[in-house]
One Martini backbone bead per residue (centre of mass of N, CA, C, O) as a GRO file, in nm:
protein
  235
    1ALA     BB    1   0.102   0.042   0.010
    2VAL     BB    2   0.010   0.385  -0.038
    3GLU     BB    3   0.127   0.647   0.152
    4ARG     BB    4   0.141   0.946   0.307
    5TYR     BB    5   0.332   1.186   0.392
    6GLN     BB    6   0.319   1.368   0.739
    7GLY     BB    7   0.584   1.515   0.783
    8SER     BB    8   0.789   1.799   0.867
    9THR     BB    9   1.034   1.669   0.732
   10PRO     BB   10   1.170   1.628   0.455
   11ILE     BB   11   1.181   1.319   0.313
   12PHE     BB   12   1.474   1.307   0.264
   13ASP     BB   13   1.573   1.344   0.528
   14HIS     BB   14   1.398   1.122   0.686
   15PHE     BB   15   1.522   0.892   0.460
   16ALA     BB   16   1.812   0.946   0.387
   17ILE     BB   17   1.833   0.969   0.063
   18GLU     BB   18   2.094   1.152  -0.016
   19PRO     BB   19   2.289   0.960   0.066
   20GLN     BB   20   2.214   0.735  -0.093
   21LEU     BB   21   2.244   0.836  -0.348
   22GLU     BB   22   2.545   0.901  -0.356
   23GLY     BB   23   2.652   0.626  -0.280
   24ALA     BB   24   2.522   0.507  -0.590
   25LEU     BB   25   2.727   0.699  -0.739
   26CYS     BB   26   2.972   0.584  -0.648
   27GLN     BB   27   3.245   0.404  -0.762
   28LYS     BB   28   3.332   0.330  -0.426
   29VAL     BB   29   3.266   0.040  -0.233
   30TRP     BB   30   3.241  -0.033   0.076
   31LEU     BB   31   3.357  -0.338   0.295
   32PRO     BB   32   3.336  -0.438   0.593
   33SER     BB   33   3.674  -0.540   0.583
   34GLY     BB   34   3.815  -0.288   0.369
   35GLY     BB   35   3.711  -0.381   0.118
   36TYR     BB   36   3.657  -0.285  -0.252
   37VAL     BB   37   3.451  -0.176  -0.490
   38VAL     BB   38   3.448  -0.080  -0.874
   39ILE     BB   39   3.247   0.106  -1.045
   40GLU     BB   40   3.201   0.124  -1.461
   41HIS     BB   41   3.082   0.274  -1.687
   42THR     BB   42   2.977   0.201  -2.039
   43GLU     BB   43   2.840   0.173  -2.323
   44ALA     BB   44   2.876  -0.175  -2.343
   45MET     BB   45   2.954  -0.209  -2.019
   46THR     BB   46   2.990  -0.305  -1.697
   47CYS     BB   47   3.266  -0.258  -1.458
   48ILE     BB   48   3.381  -0.513  -1.175
   49ASP     BB   49   3.617  -0.387  -0.932
   50VAL     BB   50   3.787  -0.641  -0.653
   51ASN     BB   51   3.937  -0.521  -0.366
   52THR     BB   52   4.134  -0.537  -0.050
   53GLY     BB   53   4.259  -0.270   0.085
   54ARG     BB   54   4.262  -0.274   0.424
   55TYR     BB   55   4.275  -0.613   0.420
   56VAL     BB   56   4.467  -0.857   0.576
   57GLY     BB   57   4.394  -1.091   0.759
   58LYS     BB   58   4.431  -1.385   0.998
   59ASN     BB   59   4.469  -1.553   0.770
   60THR     BB   60   4.461  -1.711   0.488
   61PHE     BB   61   4.510  -1.576   0.190
   62GLU     BB   62   4.288  -1.717   0.062
   63ASN     BB   63   4.059  -1.629   0.298
   64THR     BB   64   4.061  -1.349   0.256
   65ILE     BB   65   4.000  -1.358  -0.056
   66LEU     BB   66   3.712  -1.505   0.027
   67LYS     BB   67   3.583  -1.301   0.192
   68ILE     BB   68   3.562  -1.061   0.004
   69ASN     BB   69   3.419  -1.223  -0.242
   70LEU     BB   70   3.202  -1.249  -0.074
   71GLU     BB   71   3.116  -0.974  -0.007
   72ALA     BB   72   3.108  -0.867  -0.246
   73VAL     BB   73   2.869  -0.979  -0.384
   74ALA     BB   74   2.651  -0.859  -0.212
   75GLN     BB   75   2.700  -0.602  -0.302
   76ILE     BB   76   2.649  -0.647  -0.623
   77VAL     BB   77   2.381  -0.706  -0.602
   78ALA     BB   78   2.251  -0.467  -0.475
   79GLN     BB   79   2.395  -0.258  -0.691
   80LEU     BB   80   2.213  -0.372  -0.955
   81GLN     BB   81   1.955  -0.272  -0.819
   82LEU     BB   82   2.016   0.012  -0.714
   83ARG     BB   83   2.120   0.101  -1.002
   84ASN     BB   84   2.006  -0.045  -1.242
   85ILE     BB   85   2.179  -0.266  -1.406
   86GLY     BB   86   2.274  -0.380  -1.735
   87GLY     BB   87   2.344  -0.591  -1.917
   88LEU     BB   88   2.683  -0.597  -1.946
   89ILE     BB   89   2.896  -0.797  -1.713
   90ILE     BB   90   3.181  -0.750  -1.548
   91ILE     BB   91   3.373  -0.945  -1.301
   92ASP     BB   92   3.679  -0.886  -1.091
   93PHE     BB   93   3.822  -1.106  -0.892
   94ILE     BB   94   3.986  -1.194  -0.682
   95ASP     BB   95   4.255  -1.401  -0.695
   96MET     BB   96   4.236  -1.771  -0.713
   97MET     BB   97   4.344  -2.082  -0.642
   98GLN     BB   98   4.118  -2.210  -0.600
   99GLU     BB   99   3.839  -2.385  -0.719
  100SER     BB  100   3.679  -2.412  -0.458
  101SER     BB  101   3.645  -2.080  -0.428
  102ARG     BB  102   3.539  -2.003  -0.699
  103GLN     BB  103   3.264  -2.165  -0.665
  104GLN     BB  104   3.188  -2.028  -0.426
  105VAL     BB  105   3.131  -1.771  -0.532
  106LEU     BB  106   2.962  -1.848  -0.790
  107ASP     BB  107   2.747  -1.931  -0.643
  108THR     BB  108   2.659  -1.724  -0.460
  109LEU     BB  109   2.601  -1.540  -0.698
  110VAL     BB  110   2.373  -1.700  -0.805
  111HIS     BB  111   2.202  -1.727  -0.509
  112ALA     BB  112   2.168  -1.400  -0.487
  113LEU     BB  113   1.996  -1.373  -0.783
  114GLU     BB  114   1.720  -1.515  -0.686
  115SER     BB  115   1.592  -1.240  -0.592
  116ASP     BB  116   1.608  -1.110  -0.827
  117LYS     BB  117   1.389  -0.978  -1.069
  118ALA     BB  118   1.604  -0.949  -1.275
  119ARG     BB  119   1.696  -1.113  -1.514
  120SER     BB  120   1.995  -1.354  -1.514
  121LYS     BB  121   2.326  -1.449  -1.657
  122VAL     BB  122   2.566  -1.676  -1.557
  123LEU     BB  123   2.903  -1.764  -1.599
  124SER     BB  124   3.202  -1.881  -1.580
  125ILE     BB  125   3.496  -1.870  -1.387
  126SER     BB  126   3.770  -1.790  -1.398
  127GLU     BB  127   4.094  -1.807  -1.268
  128PHE     BB  128   4.091  -1.505  -1.259
  129GLY     BB  129   3.822  -1.389  -1.149
  130LEU     BB  130   3.618  -1.398  -1.428
  131VAL     BB  131   3.299  -1.259  -1.479
  132GLU     BB  132   3.014  -1.319  -1.689
  133MET     BB  133   2.725  -1.106  -1.682
  134THR     BB  134   2.342  -1.082  -1.738
  135ARG     BB  135   2.077  -0.798  -1.706
  136LYS     BB  136   1.800  -0.700  -1.716
  137ARG     BB  137   1.665  -0.449  -1.887
  138VAL     BB  138   1.376  -0.202  -1.767
  139ARG     BB  139   1.554   0.068  -1.706
  140GLU     BB  140   1.719   0.284  -1.633
  141SER     BB  141   1.953   0.406  -1.500
  142LEU     BB  142   2.032   0.605  -1.240
  143VAL     BB  143   2.275   0.758  -1.417
  144GLN     BB  144   2.051   0.816  -1.631
  145PHE     BB  145   1.840   0.979  -1.449
  146VAL     BB  146   2.030   1.178  -1.275
  147CYS     BB  147   2.240   1.204  -1.504
  148ASP     BB  148   2.477   1.408  -1.678
  149GLN     BB  149   2.689   1.453  -1.900
  150CYS     BB  150   3.025   1.598  -1.886
  151PRO     BB  151   3.114   1.884  -2.034
  152TYR     BB  152   3.436   1.840  -1.992
  153CYS     BB  153   3.465   1.531  -2.060
  154GLU     BB  154   3.279   1.366  -2.210
  155GLY     BB  155   3.227   1.104  -2.067
  156ARG     BB  156   3.553   0.978  -2.019
  157GLY     BB  157   3.663   1.095  -1.682
  158TYR     BB  158   3.891   1.240  -1.854
  159ILE     BB  159   4.181   1.454  -1.900
  160LYS     BB  160   4.395   1.641  -1.981
  161SER     BB  161   4.714   1.750  -1.896
  162ALA     BB  162   4.834   2.049  -1.877
  163GLU     BB  163   5.143   1.925  -2.001
  164THR     BB  164   5.003   1.818  -2.246
  165VAL     BB  165   4.861   2.143  -2.348
  166ALA     BB  166   5.157   2.280  -2.359
  167TYR     BB  167   5.274   2.100  -2.573
  168GLU     BB  168   5.119   2.152  -2.800
  169ILE     BB  169   5.127   2.452  -2.816
  170ILE     BB  170   5.447   2.421  -2.890
  171ARG     BB  171   5.382   2.261  -3.162
  172ASP     BB  172   5.177   2.454  -3.318
  173ILE     BB  173   5.429   2.664  -3.338
  174LEU     BB  174   5.617   2.555  -3.488
  175ARG     BB  175   5.413   2.424  -3.742
  176ASP     BB  176   5.340   2.750  -3.784
  177ASP     BB  177   5.469   2.969  -4.015
  178ARG     BB  178   5.281   3.229  -3.964
  179LEU     BB  179   5.398   3.263  -3.641
  180HIS     BB  180   5.709   3.384  -3.730
  181ALA     BB  181   5.624   3.668  -3.880
  182VAL     BB  182   5.548   3.794  -3.619
  183GLY     BB  183   5.527   4.002  -3.315
  184HIS     BB  184   5.255   3.882  -3.197
  185ILE     BB  185   5.120   3.664  -2.924
  186THR     BB  186   4.785   3.521  -2.811
  187ILE     BB  187   4.696   3.296  -2.562
  188GLY     BB  188   4.435   3.132  -2.494
  189LEU     BB  189   4.396   3.005  -2.119
  190HIS     BB  190   4.453   2.767  -1.892
  191PRO     BB  191   4.612   2.840  -1.594
  192ALA     BB  192   4.758   2.587  -1.579
  193VAL     BB  193   4.903   2.601  -1.857
  194ALA     BB  194   5.013   2.824  -1.814
  195SER     BB  195   5.200   2.745  -1.571
  196VAL     BB  196   5.383   2.582  -1.730
  197LEU     BB  197   5.488   2.791  -1.926
  198GLN     BB  198   5.594   2.949  -1.673
  199GLU     BB  199   5.753   2.733  -1.562
  200ASP     BB  200   5.858   2.423  -1.672
  201GLU     BB  201   5.868   2.585  -1.986
  202LYS     BB  202   6.026   2.872  -2.019
  203GLU     BB  203   6.292   2.820  -2.175
  204THR     BB  204   6.112   2.746  -2.428
  205VAL     BB  205   5.956   2.984  -2.484
  206ASP     BB  206   6.206   3.169  -2.496
  207ASN     BB  207   6.328   3.042  -2.744
  208LEU     BB  208   6.086   3.096  -2.938
  209ARG     BB  209   6.122   3.403  -2.911
  210GLU     BB  210   6.419   3.427  -3.010
  211ALA     BB  211   6.364   3.275  -3.280
  212PHE     BB  212   6.104   3.438  -3.393
  213GLY     BB  213   6.040   3.757  -3.249
  214PHE     BB  214   5.824   3.719  -3.021
  215GLU     BB  215   5.561   3.817  -2.854
  216LEU     BB  216   5.451   3.642  -2.577
  217GLU     BB  217   5.116   3.598  -2.469
  218LEU     BB  218   4.896   3.520  -2.163
  219ALA     BB  219   4.526   3.454  -2.158
  220THR     BB  220   4.372   3.385  -1.878
  221ASP     BB  221   4.068   3.148  -1.818
  222ASP     BB  222   3.885   2.959  -1.568
  223ARG     BB  223   3.669   2.899  -1.821
  224VAL     BB  224   3.810   2.735  -1.971
  225HIS     BB  225   3.900   2.483  -2.091
  226MET     BB  226   4.176   2.301  -2.060
  227GLU     BB  227   4.223   2.191  -2.378
  228THR     BB  228   4.157   2.482  -2.440
  229TYR     BB  229   4.314   2.706  -2.728
  230GLU     BB  230   4.420   3.044  -2.838
  231ILE     BB  231   4.572   3.140  -3.105
  232ARG     BB  232   4.692   3.464  -3.154
  233PRO     BB  233   4.781   3.690  -3.391
  234GLN     BB  234   4.975   4.016  -3.436
  235GLY     BB  235   5.140   4.182  -3.663
   0.00000   0.00000   0.00000
């Protein structure tokens, strides 16, 4: 039955929904033992990686790994449902030496998925701890539902470093003959990239100035995309 919430505090606060939502959007999910699971989405699949983290264990190494992997199974199944992850899913459990340990993890995963309303299919576990499975996609995943693609990294999850962009600028100046005959060059760029040119690569920039006889001005703007720059010749 559905009941109308009558409380005086906001419903999200009363049921602590926002912290749970934030947790469901994090890549890293901690396990009770101190190990953790990393969940990464791509267009083709979802990759789940199990790590030992802070856990060192009190028993043999094999038992330690088995304990973390079994904890991970419970958390993975819970996250699949919470995040409504569907399609192809690759799980990278921590390597286990014994076949019996691998089989126990696989059996535990299959059993845990029996309570999942979405239909799934699990293939065998490899000697490296890799499990390939599919889960029926019944609606948008949580990430798709509450998030937009990052306009900064365009969904890649990473951007070029300031050093990489600075070296691109240097190469552009070297290869463009039109820039070698002007008296002044202004470069619009991110402050972090400018910092590399002014400090780490100061000698290189000075050599460019001397070789081609132009003045070089760096016009910084922290609103500029880290990977974006504009070289403007003047005079």
